């Protein structure tokens, strides 16, 4: 500051001295003197103004701070990562703040885009005494991840630890694009883990769900496009051969909606692995060893008589099978059935249409268990159309198919081919093709199919002949 004052004072002094000298030299000239005095005042005023604080150049404006990522860390809200204290209120507060955060537009009508906000469980284990729910409907584009949730001893047995639900909402869909990732959810045999109700584009990824009660591990109801992938579900923590397997209960995944998918997921204990009562669902890469069929368990149960429209592909049914009620448009292919596991078609109203059970592998223990079976206790299957059971390879079980080939040979006028050991449906042959090869060189008999009934085909000739008859049928 002293240097700056010196730099300013020197020019002022020189200017004053110059004007004084001019004034002395030209004292007699009043007009010139007055002009120089005016100039002196102007110079002095200018130099003084430059030295004032207001005329110092302001520092450059710092750049505006960029808002940080919207990550809601539950420990900062008071959640106890050791699992000793109840963390329900703290996590609910984090969910509330995430829900109330700035939105980034709108997804489906009435659903705010939260911009990818994250609720971070920070690798902790948290005790939960009541369901974790958002304040109301209308949130989307949000992630909950990275920790363990454990139900308390007084958690409601009819609830779920995480519930995407709002019974009062009038929106077409309650939530959209909510992701639950990298979670272990321990239900403490008190209730279920996750309920996704009337939501859109929900992802459940890399989750371990266990110890659910006599209810569902995951419930998906209404809505569209809930994707469950890379996850593990079991009522009891086991790796098979559990001594208590007969007592396993509950359902690991219950899909009561359309257009959902379960992929690359293991279900290791439950009475029912997957229950499906909605259309257009896909199961791929699903391994079920939840409860053996011999103990009353079912791997996958399709409870949607008359309008199934589901696909089960590239999966693994391990000592537990598939049940489908009145299936219409059902695909089961590329799947491995181990330990006498089989497919049961159960009649409700006697309808089975558009069913493909093809290209599967069946392995059993040579007890004569049929790979595909019919339950016609309620009513016989009367409406059978476009059903293909074929190209399955079988080891140690009894083959069943809707397409069969056989041959008989002998000498006579009648040949009967019995397909009852192979054909799936009783007394049902829709198409027959046959070839008669006469072994007598000079024989040229007249022959025809004379009877098709009770899954038998009878071919007769007009004269005795040594021949072999080849027959192909389908249902």
mmCIF file with all atom_site columns, C-alpha atoms in Angstrom, residues 291-440:
data_model
loop_
_atom_site.group_PDB
_atom_site.id
_atom_site.type_symbol
_atom_site.label_atom_id
_atom_site.label_alt_id
_atom_site.label_comp_id
_atom_site.label_asym_id
_atom_site.label_entity_id
_atom_site.label_seq_id
_atom_site.pdbx_PDB_ins_code
_atom_site.Cartn_x
_atom_site.Cartn_y
_atom_site.Cartn_z
_atom_site.occupancy
_atom_site.B_iso_or_equiv
_atom_site.pdbx_formal_charge
_atom_site.auth_seq_id
_atom_site.auth_comp_id
_atom_site.auth_asym_id
_atom_site.auth_atom_id
_atom_site.pdbx_PDB_model_num
ATOM 1   C CA . UNK A 1 291 ? -38.357 -78.293  -2.073  1.00 0.00 ? 291 UNK A CA 1
ATOM 2   C CA . UNK A 1 292 ? -38.416 -81.702  -3.721  1.00 0.00 ? 292 UNK A CA 1
ATOM 3   C CA . UNK A 1 293 ? -41.559 -82.820  -5.513  1.00 0.00 ? 293 UNK A CA 1
ATOM 4   C CA . UNK A 1 294 ? -41.512 -85.940  -3.356  1.00 0.00 ? 294 UNK A CA 1
ATOM 5   C CA . UNK A 1 295 ? -41.915 -83.716  -0.292  1.00 0.00 ? 295 UNK A CA 1
ATOM 6   C CA . UNK A 1 296 ? -44.763 -81.734  -1.852  1.00 0.00 ? 296 UNK A CA 1
ATOM 7   C CA . UNK A 1 297 ? -42.750 -78.894  -3.335  1.00 0.00 ? 297 UNK A CA 1
ATOM 8   C CA . UNK A 1 298 ? -43.066 -77.183  -6.721  1.00 0.00 ? 298 UNK A CA 1
ATOM 9   C CA . UNK A 1 299 ? -40.325 -75.370  -8.558  1.00 0.00 ? 299 UNK A CA 1
ATOM 10  C CA . UNK A 1 300 ? -42.499 -73.229  -10.846 1.00 0.00 ? 300 UNK A CA 1
ATOM 11  C CA . UNK A 1 301 ? -46.293 -73.043  -10.593 1.00 0.00 ? 301 UNK A CA 1
ATOM 12  C CA . UNK A 1 302 ? -48.235 -71.437  -13.456 1.00 0.00 ? 302 UNK A CA 1
ATOM 13  C CA . UNK A 1 303 ? -51.597 -70.602  -11.929 1.00 0.00 ? 303 UNK A CA 1
ATOM 14  C CA . UNK A 1 304 ? -53.271 -68.904  -14.844 1.00 0.00 ? 304 UNK A CA 1
ATOM 15  C CA . UNK A 1 305 ? -55.727 -71.320  -16.438 1.00 0.00 ? 305 UNK A CA 1
ATOM 16  C CA . UNK A 1 306 ? -56.770 -70.458  -19.965 1.00 0.00 ? 306 UNK A CA 1
ATOM 17  C CA . UNK A 1 307 ? -54.322 -67.602  -20.662 1.00 0.00 ? 307 UNK A CA 1
ATOM 18  C CA . UNK A 1 308 ? -50.798 -68.504  -19.642 1.00 0.00 ? 308 UNK A CA 1
ATOM 19  C CA . UNK A 1 309 ? -48.552 -66.831  -22.239 1.00 0.00 ? 309 UNK A CA 1
ATOM 20  C CA . UNK A 1 310 ? -45.332 -67.472  -20.353 1.00 0.00 ? 310 UNK A CA 1
ATOM 21  C CA . UNK A 1 311 ? -41.876 -68.782  -21.249 1.00 0.00 ? 311 UNK A CA 1
ATOM 22  C CA . UNK A 1 312 ? -39.485 -70.906  -19.208 1.00 0.00 ? 312 UNK A CA 1
ATOM 23  C CA . UNK A 1 313 ? -36.160 -71.351  -20.970 1.00 0.00 ? 313 UNK A CA 1
ATOM 24  C CA . UNK A 1 314 ? -32.600 -72.443  -20.203 1.00 0.00 ? 314 UNK A CA 1
ATOM 25  C CA . UNK A 1 315 ? -33.394 -73.176  -16.578 1.00 0.00 ? 315 UNK A CA 1
ATOM 26  C CA . UNK A 1 316 ? -32.679 -75.945  -14.064 1.00 0.00 ? 316 UNK A CA 1
ATOM 27  C CA . UNK A 1 317 ? -35.364 -77.798  -12.109 1.00 0.00 ? 317 UNK A CA 1
ATOM 28  C CA . UNK A 1 318 ? -33.472 -79.718  -9.455  1.00 0.00 ? 318 UNK A CA 1
ATOM 29  C CA . UNK A 1 319 ? -35.635 -82.445  -7.839  1.00 0.00 ? 319 UNK A CA 1
ATOM 30  C CA . UNK A 1 320 ? -38.633 -80.135  -8.170  1.00 0.00 ? 320 UNK A CA 1
ATOM 31  C CA . UNK A 1 321 ? -40.862 -79.664  -11.194 1.00 0.00 ? 321 UNK A CA 1
ATOM 32  C CA . UNK A 1 322 ? -43.312 -77.437  -13.045 1.00 0.00 ? 322 UNK A CA 1
ATOM 33  C CA . UNK A 1 323 ? -47.103 -77.324  -12.689 1.00 0.00 ? 323 UNK A CA 1
ATOM 34  C CA . UNK A 1 324 ? -49.255 -75.536  -15.288 1.00 0.00 ? 324 UNK A CA 1
ATOM 35  C CA . UNK A 1 325 ? -53.026 -75.142  -14.942 1.00 0.00 ? 325 UNK A CA 1
ATOM 36  C CA . UNK A 1 326 ? -54.952 -75.250  -18.249 1.00 0.00 ? 326 UNK A CA 1
ATOM 37  C CA . UNK A 1 327 ? -51.919 -73.865  -20.101 1.00 0.00 ? 327 UNK A CA 1
ATOM 38  C CA . UNK A 1 328 ? -52.532 -71.752  -23.190 1.00 0.00 ? 328 UNK A CA 1
ATOM 39  C CA . UNK A 1 329 ? -49.424 -70.500  -25.000 1.00 0.00 ? 329 UNK A CA 1
ATOM 40  C CA . UNK A 1 330 ? -46.650 -71.887  -22.832 1.00 0.00 ? 330 UNK A CA 1
ATOM 41  C CA . UNK A 1 331 ? -43.038 -72.474  -23.863 1.00 0.00 ? 331 UNK A CA 1
ATOM 42  C CA . UNK A 1 332 ? -40.706 -74.754  -21.881 1.00 0.00 ? 332 UNK A CA 1
ATOM 43  C CA . UNK A 1 333 ? -37.425 -75.368  -23.650 1.00 0.00 ? 333 UNK A CA 1
ATOM 44  C CA . UNK A 1 334 ? -33.711 -75.797  -23.123 1.00 0.00 ? 334 UNK A CA 1
ATOM 45  C CA . UNK A 1 335 ? -34.278 -76.740  -19.474 1.00 0.00 ? 335 UNK A CA 1
ATOM 46  C CA . UNK A 1 336 ? -32.664 -79.479  -17.370 1.00 0.00 ? 336 UNK A CA 1
ATOM 47  C CA . UNK A 1 337 ? -34.856 -81.596  -15.075 1.00 0.00 ? 337 UNK A CA 1
ATOM 48  C CA . UNK A 1 338 ? -32.866 -83.567  -12.496 1.00 0.00 ? 338 UNK A CA 1
ATOM 49  C CA . UNK A 1 339 ? -33.900 -86.158  -9.917  1.00 0.00 ? 339 UNK A CA 1
ATOM 50  C CA . UNK A 1 340 ? -37.170 -87.347  -11.516 1.00 0.00 ? 340 UNK A CA 1
ATOM 51  C CA . UNK A 1 341 ? -38.396 -83.763  -11.794 1.00 0.00 ? 341 UNK A CA 1
ATOM 52  C CA . UNK A 1 342 ? -41.263 -83.552  -14.282 1.00 0.00 ? 342 UNK A CA 1
ATOM 53  C CA . UNK A 1 343 ? -43.853 -81.256  -15.856 1.00 0.00 ? 343 UNK A CA 1
ATOM 54  C CA . UNK A 1 344 ? -47.474 -81.593  -14.743 1.00 0.00 ? 344 UNK A CA 1
ATOM 55  C CA . UNK A 1 345 ? -50.322 -80.245  -16.869 1.00 0.00 ? 345 UNK A CA 1
ATOM 56  C CA . UNK A 1 346 ? -53.278 -79.776  -14.537 1.00 0.00 ? 346 UNK A CA 1
ATOM 57  C CA . UNK A 1 347 ? -56.801 -79.600  -15.923 1.00 0.00 ? 347 UNK A CA 1
ATOM 58  C CA . UNK A 1 348 ? -59.149 -76.982  -14.528 1.00 0.00 ? 348 UNK A CA 1
ATOM 59  C CA . UNK A 1 349 ? -61.567 -76.609  -17.434 1.00 0.00 ? 349 UNK A CA 1
ATOM 60  C CA . UNK A 1 350 ? -60.048 -79.212  -19.752 1.00 0.00 ? 350 UNK A CA 1
ATOM 61  C CA . UNK A 1 351 ? -58.080 -76.755  -21.949 1.00 0.00 ? 351 UNK A CA 1
ATOM 62  C CA . UNK A 1 352 ? -54.515 -77.082  -23.221 1.00 0.00 ? 352 UNK A CA 1
ATOM 63  C CA . UNK A 1 353 ? -53.505 -75.144  -26.336 1.00 0.00 ? 353 UNK A CA 1
ATOM 64  C CA . UNK A 1 354 ? -50.374 -73.729  -27.886 1.00 0.00 ? 354 UNK A CA 1
ATOM 65  C CA . UNK A 1 355 ? -47.938 -75.554  -25.606 1.00 0.00 ? 355 UNK A CA 1
ATOM 66  C CA . UNK A 1 356 ? -44.365 -76.328  -26.642 1.00 0.00 ? 356 UNK A CA 1
ATOM 67  C CA . UNK A 1 357 ? -42.294 -78.607  -24.407 1.00 0.00 ? 357 UNK A CA 1
ATOM 68  C CA . UNK A 1 358 ? -39.245 -79.212  -26.542 1.00 0.00 ? 358 UNK A CA 1
ATOM 69  C CA . UNK A 1 359 ? -35.466 -79.635  -26.445 1.00 0.00 ? 359 UNK A CA 1
ATOM 70  C CA . UNK A 1 360 ? -35.237 -80.344  -22.717 1.00 0.00 ? 360 UNK A CA 1
ATOM 71  C CA . UNK A 1 361 ? -33.151 -82.850  -20.745 1.00 0.00 ? 361 UNK A CA 1
ATOM 72  C CA . UNK A 1 362 ? -34.642 -85.205  -18.146 1.00 0.00 ? 362 UNK A CA 1
ATOM 73  C CA . UNK A 1 363 ? -32.624 -87.328  -15.751 1.00 0.00 ? 363 UNK A CA 1
ATOM 74  C CA . UNK A 1 364 ? -34.102 -89.737  -13.214 1.00 0.00 ? 364 UNK A CA 1
ATOM 75  C CA . UNK A 1 365 ? -33.494 -92.820  -11.113 1.00 0.00 ? 365 UNK A CA 1
ATOM 76  C CA . UNK A 1 366 ? -35.098 -95.520  -13.321 1.00 0.00 ? 366 UNK A CA 1
ATOM 77  C CA . UNK A 1 367 ? -38.342 -95.535  -11.343 1.00 0.00 ? 367 UNK A CA 1
ATOM 78  C CA . UNK A 1 368 ? -40.527 -95.108  -14.425 1.00 0.00 ? 368 UNK A CA 1
ATOM 79  C CA . UNK A 1 369 ? -41.486 -91.494  -13.665 1.00 0.00 ? 369 UNK A CA 1
ATOM 80  C CA . UNK A 1 370 ? -42.999 -89.865  -16.761 1.00 0.00 ? 370 UNK A CA 1
ATOM 81  C CA . UNK A 1 371 ? -41.346 -86.646  -17.927 1.00 0.00 ? 371 UNK A CA 1
ATOM 82  C CA . UNK A 1 372 ? -44.712 -84.969  -18.653 1.00 0.00 ? 372 UNK A CA 1
ATOM 83  C CA . UNK A 1 373 ? -47.838 -85.944  -16.745 1.00 0.00 ? 373 UNK A CA 1
ATOM 84  C CA . UNK A 1 374 ? -51.528 -85.063  -16.740 1.00 0.00 ? 374 UNK A CA 1
ATOM 85  C CA . UNK A 1 375 ? -53.721 -84.279  -13.751 1.00 0.00 ? 375 UNK A CA 1
ATOM 86  C CA . UNK A 1 376 ? -57.306 -84.735  -14.933 1.00 0.00 ? 376 UNK A CA 1
ATOM 87  C CA . UNK A 1 377 ? -58.856 -85.029  -11.492 1.00 0.00 ? 377 UNK A CA 1
ATOM 88  C CA . UNK A 1 378 ? -61.166 -82.046  -12.038 1.00 0.00 ? 378 UNK A CA 1
ATOM 89  C CA . UNK A 1 379 ? -61.943 -82.680  -15.690 1.00 0.00 ? 379 UNK A CA 1
ATOM 90  C CA . UNK A 1 380 ? -60.476 -84.513  -18.656 1.00 0.00 ? 380 UNK A CA 1
ATOM 91  C CA . UNK A 1 381 ? -58.540 -82.470  -21.206 1.00 0.00 ? 381 UNK A CA 1
ATOM 92  C CA . UNK A 1 382 ? -61.054 -82.096  -24.029 1.00 0.00 ? 382 UNK A CA 1
ATOM 93  C CA . UNK A 1 383 ? -59.825 -78.963  -25.801 1.00 0.00 ? 383 UNK A CA 1
ATOM 94  C CA . UNK A 1 384 ? -56.354 -79.996  -27.010 1.00 0.00 ? 384 UNK A CA 1
ATOM 95  C CA . UNK A 1 385 ? -54.741 -78.071  -29.862 1.00 0.00 ? 385 UNK A CA 1
ATOM 96  C CA . UNK A 1 386 ? -51.237 -77.155  -31.033 1.00 0.00 ? 386 UNK A CA 1
ATOM 97  C CA . UNK A 1 387 ? -49.508 -79.084  -28.278 1.00 0.00 ? 387 UNK A CA 1
ATOM 98  C CA . UNK A 1 388 ? -45.979 -80.226  -29.089 1.00 0.00 ? 388 UNK A CA 1
ATOM 99  C CA . UNK A 1 389 ? -43.995 -82.388  -26.686 1.00 0.00 ? 389 UNK A CA 1
ATOM 100 C CA . UNK A 1 390 ? -41.001 -83.585  -28.670 1.00 0.00 ? 390 UNK A CA 1
ATOM 101 C CA . UNK A 1 391 ? -37.222 -83.695  -29.071 1.00 0.00 ? 391 UNK A CA 1
ATOM 102 C CA . UNK A 1 392 ? -36.586 -84.143  -25.349 1.00 0.00 ? 392 UNK A CA 1
ATOM 103 C CA . UNK A 1 393 ? -33.721 -86.422  -24.320 1.00 0.00 ? 393 UNK A CA 1
ATOM 104 C CA . UNK A 1 394 ? -34.464 -88.737  -21.427 1.00 0.00 ? 394 UNK A CA 1
ATOM 105 C CA . UNK A 1 395 ? -32.306 -90.822  -19.096 1.00 0.00 ? 395 UNK A CA 1
ATOM 106 C CA . UNK A 1 396 ? -33.819 -92.921  -16.308 1.00 0.00 ? 396 UNK A CA 1
ATOM 107 C CA . UNK A 1 397 ? -37.384 -91.666  -16.815 1.00 0.00 ? 397 UNK A CA 1
ATOM 108 C CA . UNK A 1 398 ? -40.341 -92.595  -19.023 1.00 0.00 ? 398 UNK A CA 1
ATOM 109 C CA . UNK A 1 399 ? -40.670 -90.639  -22.254 1.00 0.00 ? 399 UNK A CA 1
ATOM 110 C CA . UNK A 1 400 ? -43.902 -88.890  -23.081 1.00 0.00 ? 400 UNK A CA 1
ATOM 111 C CA . UNK A 1 401 ? -44.543 -87.112  -26.358 1.00 0.00 ? 401 UNK A CA 1
ATOM 112 C CA . UNK A 1 402 ? -47.243 -85.857  -28.687 1.00 0.00 ? 402 UNK A CA 1
ATOM 113 C CA . UNK A 1 403 ? -45.295 -87.204  -31.670 1.00 0.00 ? 403 UNK A CA 1
ATOM 114 C CA . UNK A 1 404 ? -44.369 -90.877  -31.937 1.00 0.00 ? 404 UNK A CA 1
ATOM 115 C CA . UNK A 1 405 ? -42.939 -93.409  -34.363 1.00 0.00 ? 405 UNK A CA 1
ATOM 116 C CA . UNK A 1 406 ? -43.074 -97.195  -34.143 1.00 0.00 ? 406 UNK A CA 1
ATOM 117 C CA . UNK A 1 407 ? -42.930 -100.315 -36.314 1.00 0.00 ? 407 UNK A CA 1
ATOM 118 C CA . UNK A 1 408 ? -44.157 -103.919 -36.184 1.00 0.00 ? 408 UNK A CA 1
ATOM 119 C CA . UNK A 1 409 ? -43.439 -106.887 -38.409 1.00 0.00 ? 409 UNK A CA 1
ATOM 120 C CA . UNK A 1 410 ? -44.866 -110.336 -38.971 1.00 0.00 ? 410 UNK A CA 1
ATOM 121 C CA . UNK A 1 411 ? -46.910 -112.499 -41.284 1.00 0.00 ? 411 UNK A CA 1
ATOM 122 C CA . UNK A 1 412 ? -50.636 -112.053 -41.567 1.00 0.00 ? 412 UNK A CA 1
ATOM 123 C CA . UNK A 1 413 ? -53.357 -109.657 -42.600 1.00 0.00 ? 413 UNK A CA 1
ATOM 124 C CA . UNK A 1 414 ? -53.403 -107.269 -39.599 1.00 0.00 ? 414 UNK A CA 1
ATOM 125 C CA . UNK A 1 415 ? -50.758 -105.215 -37.816 1.00 0.00 ? 415 UNK A CA 1
ATOM 126 C CA . UNK A 1 416 ? -51.452 -103.237 -34.630 1.00 0.00 ? 416 UNK A CA 1
ATOM 127 C CA . UNK A 1 417 ? -49.126 -100.531 -33.360 1.00 0.00 ? 417 UNK A CA 1
ATOM 128 C CA . UNK A 1 418 ? -49.727 -99.436  -29.742 1.00 0.00 ? 418 UNK A CA 1
ATOM 129 C CA . UNK A 1 419 ? -48.559 -95.921  -28.786 1.00 0.00 ? 419 UNK A CA 1
ATOM 130 C CA . UNK A 1 420 ? -49.906 -95.814  -25.230 1.00 0.00 ? 420 UNK A CA 1
ATOM 131 C CA . UNK A 1 421 ? -46.440 -96.071  -23.715 1.00 0.00 ? 421 UNK A CA 1
ATOM 132 C CA . UNK A 1 422 ? -45.339 -92.903  -25.490 1.00 0.00 ? 422 UNK A CA 1
ATOM 133 C CA . UNK A 1 423 ? -48.250 -90.587  -26.303 1.00 0.00 ? 423 UNK A CA 1
ATOM 134 C CA . UNK A 1 424 ? -49.145 -87.993  -23.699 1.00 0.00 ? 424 UNK A CA 1
ATOM 135 C CA . UNK A 1 425 ? -52.913 -87.733  -24.122 1.00 0.00 ? 425 UNK A CA 1
ATOM 136 C CA . UNK A 1 426 ? -55.100 -90.837  -23.911 1.00 0.00 ? 426 UNK A CA 1
ATOM 137 C CA . UNK A 1 427 ? -57.169 -91.874  -26.912 1.00 0.00 ? 427 UNK A CA 1
ATOM 138 C CA . UNK A 1 428 ? -56.036 -88.973  -29.064 1.00 0.00 ? 428 UNK A CA 1
ATOM 139 C CA . UNK A 1 429 ? -54.390 -89.376  -32.458 1.00 0.00 ? 429 UNK A CA 1
ATOM 140 C CA . UNK A 1 430 ? -55.030 -86.587  -34.947 1.00 0.00 ? 430 UNK A CA 1
ATOM 141 C CA . UNK A 1 431 ? -52.734 -87.583  -37.798 1.00 0.00 ? 431 UNK A CA 1
ATOM 142 C CA . UNK A 1 432 ? -51.370 -90.917  -39.039 1.00 0.00 ? 432 UNK A CA 1
ATOM 143 C CA . UNK A 1 433 ? -48.766 -91.755  -41.641 1.00 0.00 ? 433 UNK A CA 1
ATOM 144 C CA . UNK A 1 434 ? -47.707 -95.320  -42.353 1.00 0.00 ? 434 UNK A CA 1
ATOM 145 C CA . UNK A 1 435 ? -45.649 -97.425  -44.729 1.00 0.00 ? 435 UNK A CA 1
ATOM 146 C CA . UNK A 1 436 ? -46.055 -101.164 -45.371 1.00 0.00 ? 436 UNK A CA 1
ATOM 147 C CA . UNK A 1 437 ? -42.992 -102.979 -46.682 1.00 0.00 ? 437 UNK A CA 1
ATOM 148 C CA . UNK A 1 438 ? -43.798 -106.466 -48.034 1.00 0.00 ? 438 UNK A CA 1
ATOM 149 C CA . UNK A 1 439 ? -40.968 -108.960 -47.530 1.00 0.00 ? 439 UNK A CA 1
ATOM 150 C CA . UNK A 1 440 ? -42.369 -111.432 -50.051 1.00 0.00 ? 440 UNK A CA 1
#
